[in-house]
Short mmCIF file of C-alpha atoms in Angstrom, two decimals:
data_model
loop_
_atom_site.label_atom_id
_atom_site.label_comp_id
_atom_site.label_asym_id
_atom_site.label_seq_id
_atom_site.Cartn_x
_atom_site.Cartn_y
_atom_site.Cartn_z
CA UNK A 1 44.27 20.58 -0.11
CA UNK A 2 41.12 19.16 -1.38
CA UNK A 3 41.70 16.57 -4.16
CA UNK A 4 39.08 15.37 -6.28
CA UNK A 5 39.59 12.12 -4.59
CA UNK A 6 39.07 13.07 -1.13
CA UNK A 7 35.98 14.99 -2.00
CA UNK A 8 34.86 12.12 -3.61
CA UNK A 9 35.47 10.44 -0.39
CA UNK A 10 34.17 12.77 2.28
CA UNK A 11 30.78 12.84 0.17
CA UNK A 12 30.72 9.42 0.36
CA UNK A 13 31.12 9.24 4.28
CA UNK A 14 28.61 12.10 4.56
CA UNK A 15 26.17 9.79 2.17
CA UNK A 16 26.36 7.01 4.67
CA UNK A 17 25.72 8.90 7.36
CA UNK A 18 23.10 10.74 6.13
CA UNK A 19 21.65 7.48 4.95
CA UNK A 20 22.22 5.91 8.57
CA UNK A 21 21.02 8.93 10.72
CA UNK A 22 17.60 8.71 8.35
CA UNK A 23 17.00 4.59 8.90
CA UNK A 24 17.81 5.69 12.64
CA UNK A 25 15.46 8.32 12.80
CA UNK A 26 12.52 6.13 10.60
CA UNK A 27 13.05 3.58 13.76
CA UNK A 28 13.36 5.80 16.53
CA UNK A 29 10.51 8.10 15.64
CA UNK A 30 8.47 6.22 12.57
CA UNK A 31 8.47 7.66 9.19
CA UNK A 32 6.06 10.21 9.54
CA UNK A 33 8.31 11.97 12.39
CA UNK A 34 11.40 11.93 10.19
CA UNK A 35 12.48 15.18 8.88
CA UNK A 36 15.24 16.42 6.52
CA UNK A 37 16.37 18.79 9.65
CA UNK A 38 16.76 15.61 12.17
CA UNK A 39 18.68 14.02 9.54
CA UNK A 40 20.89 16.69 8.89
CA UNK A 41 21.50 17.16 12.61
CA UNK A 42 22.13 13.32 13.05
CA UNK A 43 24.01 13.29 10.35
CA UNK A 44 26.35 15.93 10.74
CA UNK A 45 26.16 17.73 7.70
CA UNK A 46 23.63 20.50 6.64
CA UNK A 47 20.37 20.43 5.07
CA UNK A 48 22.13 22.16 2.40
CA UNK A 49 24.10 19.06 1.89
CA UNK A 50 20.88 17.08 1.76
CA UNK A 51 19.27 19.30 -0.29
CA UNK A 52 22.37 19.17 -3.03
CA UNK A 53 22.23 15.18 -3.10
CA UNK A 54 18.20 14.18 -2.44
CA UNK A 55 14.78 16.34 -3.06
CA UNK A 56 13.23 14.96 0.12
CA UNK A 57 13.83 12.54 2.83
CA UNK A 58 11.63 10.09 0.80
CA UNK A 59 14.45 10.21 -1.56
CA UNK A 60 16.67 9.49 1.42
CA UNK A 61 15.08 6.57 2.83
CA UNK A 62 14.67 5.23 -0.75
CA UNK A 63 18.62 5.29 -1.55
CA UNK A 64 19.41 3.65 1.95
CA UNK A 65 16.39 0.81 1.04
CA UNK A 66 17.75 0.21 -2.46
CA UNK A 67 20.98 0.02 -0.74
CA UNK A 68 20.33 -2.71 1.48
CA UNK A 69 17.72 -4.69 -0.44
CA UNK A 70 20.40 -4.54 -3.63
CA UNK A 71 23.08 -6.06 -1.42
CA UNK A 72 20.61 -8.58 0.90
CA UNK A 73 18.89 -10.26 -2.53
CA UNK A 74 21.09 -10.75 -5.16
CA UNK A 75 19.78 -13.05 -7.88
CA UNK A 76 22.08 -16.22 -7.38
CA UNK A 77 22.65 -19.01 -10.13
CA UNK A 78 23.36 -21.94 -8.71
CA UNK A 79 21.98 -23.49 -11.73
CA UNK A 80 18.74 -24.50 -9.92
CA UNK A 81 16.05 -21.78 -10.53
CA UNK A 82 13.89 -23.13 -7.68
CA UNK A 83 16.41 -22.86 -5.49
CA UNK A 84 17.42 -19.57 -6.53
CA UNK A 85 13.81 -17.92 -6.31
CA UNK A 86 13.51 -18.73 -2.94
CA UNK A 87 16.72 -17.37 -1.71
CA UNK A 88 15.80 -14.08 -3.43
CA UNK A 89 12.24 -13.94 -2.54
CA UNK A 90 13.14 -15.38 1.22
CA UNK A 91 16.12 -12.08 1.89
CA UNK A 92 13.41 -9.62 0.18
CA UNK A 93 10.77 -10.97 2.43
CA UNK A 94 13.44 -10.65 5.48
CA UNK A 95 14.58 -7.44 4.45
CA UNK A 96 10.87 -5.65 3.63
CA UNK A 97 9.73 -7.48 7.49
CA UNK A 98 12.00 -6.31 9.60
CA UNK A 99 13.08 -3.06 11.36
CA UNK A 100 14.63 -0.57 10.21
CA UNK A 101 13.79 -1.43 6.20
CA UNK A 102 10.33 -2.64 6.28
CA UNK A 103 8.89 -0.02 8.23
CA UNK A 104 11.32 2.59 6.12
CA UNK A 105 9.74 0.80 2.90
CA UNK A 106 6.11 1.12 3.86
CA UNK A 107 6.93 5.17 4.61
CA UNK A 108 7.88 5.15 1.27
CA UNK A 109 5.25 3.03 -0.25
CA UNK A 110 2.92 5.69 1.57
CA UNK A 111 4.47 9.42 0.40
CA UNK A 112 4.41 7.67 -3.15
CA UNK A 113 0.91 8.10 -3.28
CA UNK A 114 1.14 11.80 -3.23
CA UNK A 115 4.68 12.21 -4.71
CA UNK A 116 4.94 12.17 -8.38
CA UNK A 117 8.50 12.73 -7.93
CA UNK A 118 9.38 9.96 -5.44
CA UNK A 119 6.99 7.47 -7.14
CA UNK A 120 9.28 7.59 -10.45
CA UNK A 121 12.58 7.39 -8.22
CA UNK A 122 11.07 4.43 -6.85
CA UNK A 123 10.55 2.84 -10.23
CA UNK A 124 13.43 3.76 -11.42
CA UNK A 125 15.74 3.27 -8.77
CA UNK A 126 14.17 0.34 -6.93
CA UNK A 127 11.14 -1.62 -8.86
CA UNK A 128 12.25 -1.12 -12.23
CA UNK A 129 15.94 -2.40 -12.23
CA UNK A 130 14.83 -5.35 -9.32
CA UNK A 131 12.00 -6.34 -11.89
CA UNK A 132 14.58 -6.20 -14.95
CA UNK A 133 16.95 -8.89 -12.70
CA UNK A 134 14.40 -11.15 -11.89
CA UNK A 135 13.56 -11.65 -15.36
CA UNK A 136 16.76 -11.84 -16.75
CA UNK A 137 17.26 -14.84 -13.79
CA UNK A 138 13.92 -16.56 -15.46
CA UNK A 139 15.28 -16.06 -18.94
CA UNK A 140 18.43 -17.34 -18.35
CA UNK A 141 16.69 -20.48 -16.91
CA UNK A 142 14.63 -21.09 -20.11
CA UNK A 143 17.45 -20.47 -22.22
CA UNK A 144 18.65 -23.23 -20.11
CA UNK A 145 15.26 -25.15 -20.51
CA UNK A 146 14.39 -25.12 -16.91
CA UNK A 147 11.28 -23.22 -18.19
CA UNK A 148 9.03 -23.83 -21.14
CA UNK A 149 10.65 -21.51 -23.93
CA UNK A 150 6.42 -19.90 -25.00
CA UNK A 151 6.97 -18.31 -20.47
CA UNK A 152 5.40 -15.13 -19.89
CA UNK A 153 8.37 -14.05 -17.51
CA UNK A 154 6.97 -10.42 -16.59
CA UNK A 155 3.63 -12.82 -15.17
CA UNK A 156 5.89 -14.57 -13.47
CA UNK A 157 7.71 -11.98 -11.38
CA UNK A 158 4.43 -10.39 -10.53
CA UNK A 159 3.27 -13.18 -9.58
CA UNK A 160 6.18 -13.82 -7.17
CA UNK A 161 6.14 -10.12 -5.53
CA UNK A 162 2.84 -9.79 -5.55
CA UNK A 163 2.16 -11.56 -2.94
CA UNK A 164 4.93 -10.26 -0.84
CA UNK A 165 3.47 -7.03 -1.51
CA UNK A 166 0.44 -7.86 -0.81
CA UNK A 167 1.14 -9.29 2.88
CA UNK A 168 3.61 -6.03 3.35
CA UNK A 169 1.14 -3.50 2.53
CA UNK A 170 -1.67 -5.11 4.29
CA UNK A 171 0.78 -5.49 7.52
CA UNK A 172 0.07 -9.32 7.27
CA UNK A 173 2.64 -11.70 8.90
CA UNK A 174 5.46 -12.53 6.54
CA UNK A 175 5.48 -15.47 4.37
CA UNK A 176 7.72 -18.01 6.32
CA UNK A 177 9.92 -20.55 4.48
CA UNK A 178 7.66 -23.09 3.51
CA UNK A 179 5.51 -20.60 2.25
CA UNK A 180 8.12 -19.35 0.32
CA UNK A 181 9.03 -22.28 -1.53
CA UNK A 182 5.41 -23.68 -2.40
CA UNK A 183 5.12 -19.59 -4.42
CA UNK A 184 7.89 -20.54 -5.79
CA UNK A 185 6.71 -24.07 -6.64
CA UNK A 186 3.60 -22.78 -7.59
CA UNK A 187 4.93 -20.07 -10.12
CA UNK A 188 7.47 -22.57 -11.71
CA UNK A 189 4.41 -24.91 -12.31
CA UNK A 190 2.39 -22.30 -13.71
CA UNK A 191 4.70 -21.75 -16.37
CA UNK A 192 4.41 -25.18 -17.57
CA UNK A 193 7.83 -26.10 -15.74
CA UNK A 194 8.48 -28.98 -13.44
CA UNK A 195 9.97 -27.56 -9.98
CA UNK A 196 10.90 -30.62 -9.06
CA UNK A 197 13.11 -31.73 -11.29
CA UNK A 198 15.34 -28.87 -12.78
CA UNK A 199 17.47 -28.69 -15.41
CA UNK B 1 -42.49 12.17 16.39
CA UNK B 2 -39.12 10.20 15.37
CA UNK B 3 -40.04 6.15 15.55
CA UNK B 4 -37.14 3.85 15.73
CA UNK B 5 -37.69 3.12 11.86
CA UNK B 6 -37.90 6.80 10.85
CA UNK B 7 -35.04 7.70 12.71
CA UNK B 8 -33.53 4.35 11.05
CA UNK B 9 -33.92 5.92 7.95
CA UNK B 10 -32.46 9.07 9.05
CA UNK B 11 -29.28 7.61 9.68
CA UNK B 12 -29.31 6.03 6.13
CA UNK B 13 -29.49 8.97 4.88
CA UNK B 14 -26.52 10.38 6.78
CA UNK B 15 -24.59 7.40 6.92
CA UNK B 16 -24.81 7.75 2.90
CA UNK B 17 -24.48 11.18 2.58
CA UNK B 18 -21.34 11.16 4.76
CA UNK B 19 -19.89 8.16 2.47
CA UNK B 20 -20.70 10.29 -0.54
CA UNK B 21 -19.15 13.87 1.00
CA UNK B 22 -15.89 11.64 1.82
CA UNK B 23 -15.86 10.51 -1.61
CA UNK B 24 -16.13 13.27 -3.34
CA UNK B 25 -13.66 15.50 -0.93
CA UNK B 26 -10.94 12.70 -1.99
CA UNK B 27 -11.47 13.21 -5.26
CA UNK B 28 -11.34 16.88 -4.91
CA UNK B 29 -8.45 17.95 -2.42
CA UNK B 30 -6.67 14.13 -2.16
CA UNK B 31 -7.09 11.86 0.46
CA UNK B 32 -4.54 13.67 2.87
CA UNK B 33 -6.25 16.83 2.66
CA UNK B 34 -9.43 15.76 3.75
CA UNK B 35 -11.03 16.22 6.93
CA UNK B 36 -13.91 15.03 8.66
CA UNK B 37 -14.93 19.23 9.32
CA UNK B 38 -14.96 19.07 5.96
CA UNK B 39 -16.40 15.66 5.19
CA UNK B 40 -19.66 17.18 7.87
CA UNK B 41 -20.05 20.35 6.38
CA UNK B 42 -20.38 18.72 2.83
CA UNK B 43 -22.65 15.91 4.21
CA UNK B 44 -24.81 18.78 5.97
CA UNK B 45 -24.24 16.32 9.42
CA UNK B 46 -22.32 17.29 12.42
CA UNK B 47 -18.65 16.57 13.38
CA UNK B 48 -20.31 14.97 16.58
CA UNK B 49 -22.99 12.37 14.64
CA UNK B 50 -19.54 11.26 12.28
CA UNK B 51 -17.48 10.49 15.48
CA UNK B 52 -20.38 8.40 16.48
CA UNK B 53 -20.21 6.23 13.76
CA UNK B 54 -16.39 6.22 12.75
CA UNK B 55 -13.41 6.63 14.46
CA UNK B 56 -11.44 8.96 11.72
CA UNK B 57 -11.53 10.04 8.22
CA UNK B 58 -10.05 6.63 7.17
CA UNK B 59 -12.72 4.67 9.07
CA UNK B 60 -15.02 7.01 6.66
CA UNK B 61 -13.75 6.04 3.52
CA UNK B 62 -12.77 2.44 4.54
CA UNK B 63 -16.74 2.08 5.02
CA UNK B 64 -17.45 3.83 1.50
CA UNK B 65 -14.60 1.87 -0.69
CA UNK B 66 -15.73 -1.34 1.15
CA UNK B 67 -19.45 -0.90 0.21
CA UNK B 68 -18.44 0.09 -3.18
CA UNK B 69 -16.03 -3.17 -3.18
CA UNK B 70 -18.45 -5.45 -2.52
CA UNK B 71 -21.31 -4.05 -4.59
CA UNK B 72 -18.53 -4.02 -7.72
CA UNK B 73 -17.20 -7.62 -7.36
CA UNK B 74 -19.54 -10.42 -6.29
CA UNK B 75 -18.14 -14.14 -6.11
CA UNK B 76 -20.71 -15.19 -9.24
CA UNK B 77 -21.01 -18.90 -9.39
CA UNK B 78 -21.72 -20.09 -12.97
CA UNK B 79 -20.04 -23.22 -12.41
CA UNK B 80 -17.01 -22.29 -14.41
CA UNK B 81 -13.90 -21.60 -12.48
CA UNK B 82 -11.61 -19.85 -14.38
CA UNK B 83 -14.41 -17.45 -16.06
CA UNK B 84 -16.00 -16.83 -12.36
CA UNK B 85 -12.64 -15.67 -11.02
CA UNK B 86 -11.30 -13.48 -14.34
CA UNK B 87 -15.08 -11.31 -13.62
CA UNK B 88 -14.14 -10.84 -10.23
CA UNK B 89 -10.58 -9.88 -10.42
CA UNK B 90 -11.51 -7.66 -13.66
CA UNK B 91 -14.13 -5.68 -11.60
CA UNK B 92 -11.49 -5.15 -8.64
CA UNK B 93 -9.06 -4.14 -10.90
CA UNK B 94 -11.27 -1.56 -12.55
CA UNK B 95 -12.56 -0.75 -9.23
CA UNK B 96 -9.26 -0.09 -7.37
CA UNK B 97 -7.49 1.84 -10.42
CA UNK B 98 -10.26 4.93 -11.21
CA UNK B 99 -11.41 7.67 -8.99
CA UNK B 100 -12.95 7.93 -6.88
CA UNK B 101 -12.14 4.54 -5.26
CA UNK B 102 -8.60 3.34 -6.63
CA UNK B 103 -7.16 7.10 -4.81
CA UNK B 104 -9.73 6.64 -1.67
CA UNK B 105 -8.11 3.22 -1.52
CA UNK B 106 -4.17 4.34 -1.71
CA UNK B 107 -4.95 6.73 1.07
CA UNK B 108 -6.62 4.10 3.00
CA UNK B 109 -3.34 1.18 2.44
CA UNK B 110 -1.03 4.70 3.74
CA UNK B 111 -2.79 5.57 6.50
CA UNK B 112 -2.88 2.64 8.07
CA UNK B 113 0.48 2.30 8.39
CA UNK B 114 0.16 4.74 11.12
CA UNK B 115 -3.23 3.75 12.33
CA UNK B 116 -3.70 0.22 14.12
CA UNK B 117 -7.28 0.99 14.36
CA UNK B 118 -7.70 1.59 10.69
CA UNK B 119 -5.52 -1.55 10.16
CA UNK B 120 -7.09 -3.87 12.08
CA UNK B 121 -11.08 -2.36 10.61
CA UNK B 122 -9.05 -2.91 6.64
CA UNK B 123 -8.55 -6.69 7.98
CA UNK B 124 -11.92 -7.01 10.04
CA UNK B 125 -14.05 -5.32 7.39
CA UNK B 126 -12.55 -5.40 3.76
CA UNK B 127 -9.49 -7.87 3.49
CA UNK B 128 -10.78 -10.80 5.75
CA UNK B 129 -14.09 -11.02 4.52
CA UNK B 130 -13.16 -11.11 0.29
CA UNK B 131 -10.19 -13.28 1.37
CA UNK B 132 -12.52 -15.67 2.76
CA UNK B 133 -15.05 -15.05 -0.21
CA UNK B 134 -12.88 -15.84 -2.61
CA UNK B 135 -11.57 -19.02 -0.70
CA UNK B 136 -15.01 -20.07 -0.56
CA UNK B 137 -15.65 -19.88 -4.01
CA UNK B 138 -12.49 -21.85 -5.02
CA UNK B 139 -13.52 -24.65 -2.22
CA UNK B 140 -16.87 -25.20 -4.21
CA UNK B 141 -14.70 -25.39 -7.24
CA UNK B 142 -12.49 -27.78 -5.84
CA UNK B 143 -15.63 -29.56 -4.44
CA UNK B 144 -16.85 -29.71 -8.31
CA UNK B 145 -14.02 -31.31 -8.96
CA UNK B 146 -12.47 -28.11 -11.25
CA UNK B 147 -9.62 -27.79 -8.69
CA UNK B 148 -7.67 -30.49 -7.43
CA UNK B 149 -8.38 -32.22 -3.95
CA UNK B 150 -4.62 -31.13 -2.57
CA UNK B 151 -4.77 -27.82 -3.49
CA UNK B 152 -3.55 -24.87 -1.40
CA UNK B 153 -6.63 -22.31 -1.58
CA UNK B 154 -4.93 -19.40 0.33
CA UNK B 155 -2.09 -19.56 -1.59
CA UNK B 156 -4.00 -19.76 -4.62
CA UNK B 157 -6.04 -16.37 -3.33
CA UNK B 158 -2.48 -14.29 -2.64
CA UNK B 159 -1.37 -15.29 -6.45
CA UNK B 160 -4.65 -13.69 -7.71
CA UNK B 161 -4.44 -10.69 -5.16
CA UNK B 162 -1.37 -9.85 -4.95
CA UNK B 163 -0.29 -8.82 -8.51
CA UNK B 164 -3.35 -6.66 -8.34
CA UNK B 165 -1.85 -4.89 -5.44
CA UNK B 166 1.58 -4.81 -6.29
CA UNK B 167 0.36 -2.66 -9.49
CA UNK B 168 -1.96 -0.87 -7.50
CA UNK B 169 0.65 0.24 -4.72
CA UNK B 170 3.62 0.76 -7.34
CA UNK B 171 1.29 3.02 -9.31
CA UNK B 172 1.81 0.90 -12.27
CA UNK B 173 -0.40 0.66 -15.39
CA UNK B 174 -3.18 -1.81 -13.80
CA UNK B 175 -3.91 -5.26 -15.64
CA UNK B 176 -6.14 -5.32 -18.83
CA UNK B 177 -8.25 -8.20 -19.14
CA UNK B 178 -5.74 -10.53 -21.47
CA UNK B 179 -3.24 -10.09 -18.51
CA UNK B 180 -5.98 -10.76 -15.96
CA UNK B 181 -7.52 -13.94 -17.84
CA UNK B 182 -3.64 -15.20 -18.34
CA UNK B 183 -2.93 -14.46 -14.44
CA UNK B 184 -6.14 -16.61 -13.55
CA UNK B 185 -4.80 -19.58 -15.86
CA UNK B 186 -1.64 -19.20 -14.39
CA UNK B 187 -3.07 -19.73 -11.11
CA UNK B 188 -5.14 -22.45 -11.78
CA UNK B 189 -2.59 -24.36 -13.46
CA UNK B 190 -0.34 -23.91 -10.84
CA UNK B 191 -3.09 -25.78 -8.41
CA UNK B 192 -2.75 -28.56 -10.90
CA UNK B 193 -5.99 -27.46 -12.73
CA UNK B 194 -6.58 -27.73 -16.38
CA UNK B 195 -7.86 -24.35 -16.75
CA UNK B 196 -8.60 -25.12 -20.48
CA UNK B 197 -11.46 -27.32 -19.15
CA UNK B 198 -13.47 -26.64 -16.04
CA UNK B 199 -15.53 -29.14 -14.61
#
């Protein structure tokens, strides 16, 4: 008998897999390659199944990114918002450099440009709820007077993606660690804060 | 009887027309529907005389959005900093974010995801030319003495860049010019300039 719960189960396996089969495929074949029908065959399930859960295999590859860069760059509070940054902008620089995501991510980036559909997913699954935590991490570290109180936090996170956009789209080499932390230095100074000495 | 200059001019003329038909095909259809048939019947040249010059499509437009690029945002030197670098990010943002260029350039950042030859022409043409423009122009600055002696001028060049992309990519809103003149004193104060007073 089919329970609620186990559907809710077996949809969640078949999510997975469908998710794995299409960072699989993105590798094996590059994003351009990928199709819903390899997926589904991968997969195990049918395109119908897709079809019922994601309006393209943009939408696919975006839910298994989000996925992955939600759980590989949480915002941390250790209490030190230097510190903090650069763990999250090191694991999103990681993530967004390395195979299977960063080549997945740059597929998407791509079919956004002539996707009106995927482009809002990707703000509103991805950008605009990543962008909303990064700034609640900044506020929380004026409230805490780590940053000057008059902080244009929205600059701030721009300014600390940007440039890891920038490098990704561009297919520059990734920032390394030290480059990581003098952004982060950088930003935190351009607010008026003292990275060196927080709290 | 063709001279070397007449048939010089000639290929002006081509070279621009092409540029133009590229253009103006990107515009109409979007850049993945264009095609260099296309892009030679419009330019009244042949397939053959386009493959002499470019490698693809992309090469085609890379050549038109660079010449537009450069034309649109010149390093001016008027010996203030800060002023200097909000007209040149201004004009790229305008440039990069209406039609035809802003689209010609999206298709451009796609493609060459899948295209190391149009990768490595976006670096050897467009990106590593204006990187090292703009480099140059902070240097004299820091020269003036407007920009401290320690200060990291790459870095300071992916600050100003990069948020420009990240909208661009994202398909955001671009900057207006109270967000671009705040992102330049944001990056000049996190150099350790006083962008309040230049020189």
């Amino acid at each position: 008998m089919i329970t609620p719960q186990s559907s809710l189960r077996r949809s969640e396996r078949s999510r997975r897999a469908t998710l794995d089969a299409a960072l699989e495929l993105c590798t094996e074949k590059g994003y351009g390659r990928v199709t819903v029908e390899a997926i589904a065959a991968r997969a195990g399930v049918s395109k119908k199944t897709i079809y019922r859960w994601w309006t393209s295999k943009g939408a696919v590859l975006l839910e298994a990114f989000t996925d992955a860069f939600v759980g590989a760059t949480p915002f941390v509070d250790t209490g030190d918002i230097a510190r903090d940054l650069r763990t999250h902008i090191n694991s999103a620089v990681r993530l967004t450099s390395t195979t299977p995501y960063g080549p997945a991510y740059a597929g998407i980036l791509s079919e956004m440009h002539y996707d009106d559909a995927l482009a809002e997913a990707v703000q509103e699954q991805l950008v605009g709820p990543r962008f909303a935590a990064a700034e609640a991490r900044l506020r929380k570290a004026r409230e805490q007077g780590q940053i000057p109180a008059d902080a244009d936090l929205p600059l701030a996170v721009e300014m600390l993606y940007g440039p890891v956009y920038y490098r990704h789209v561009l297919r520059k080499p990734p920032q390394d660690e030290a480059t990581v932390a003098s952004l982060v230095d950088h930003v935190l100074r351009s607010l008026g804060a003292d990275p060196g000495s927080p709290g």
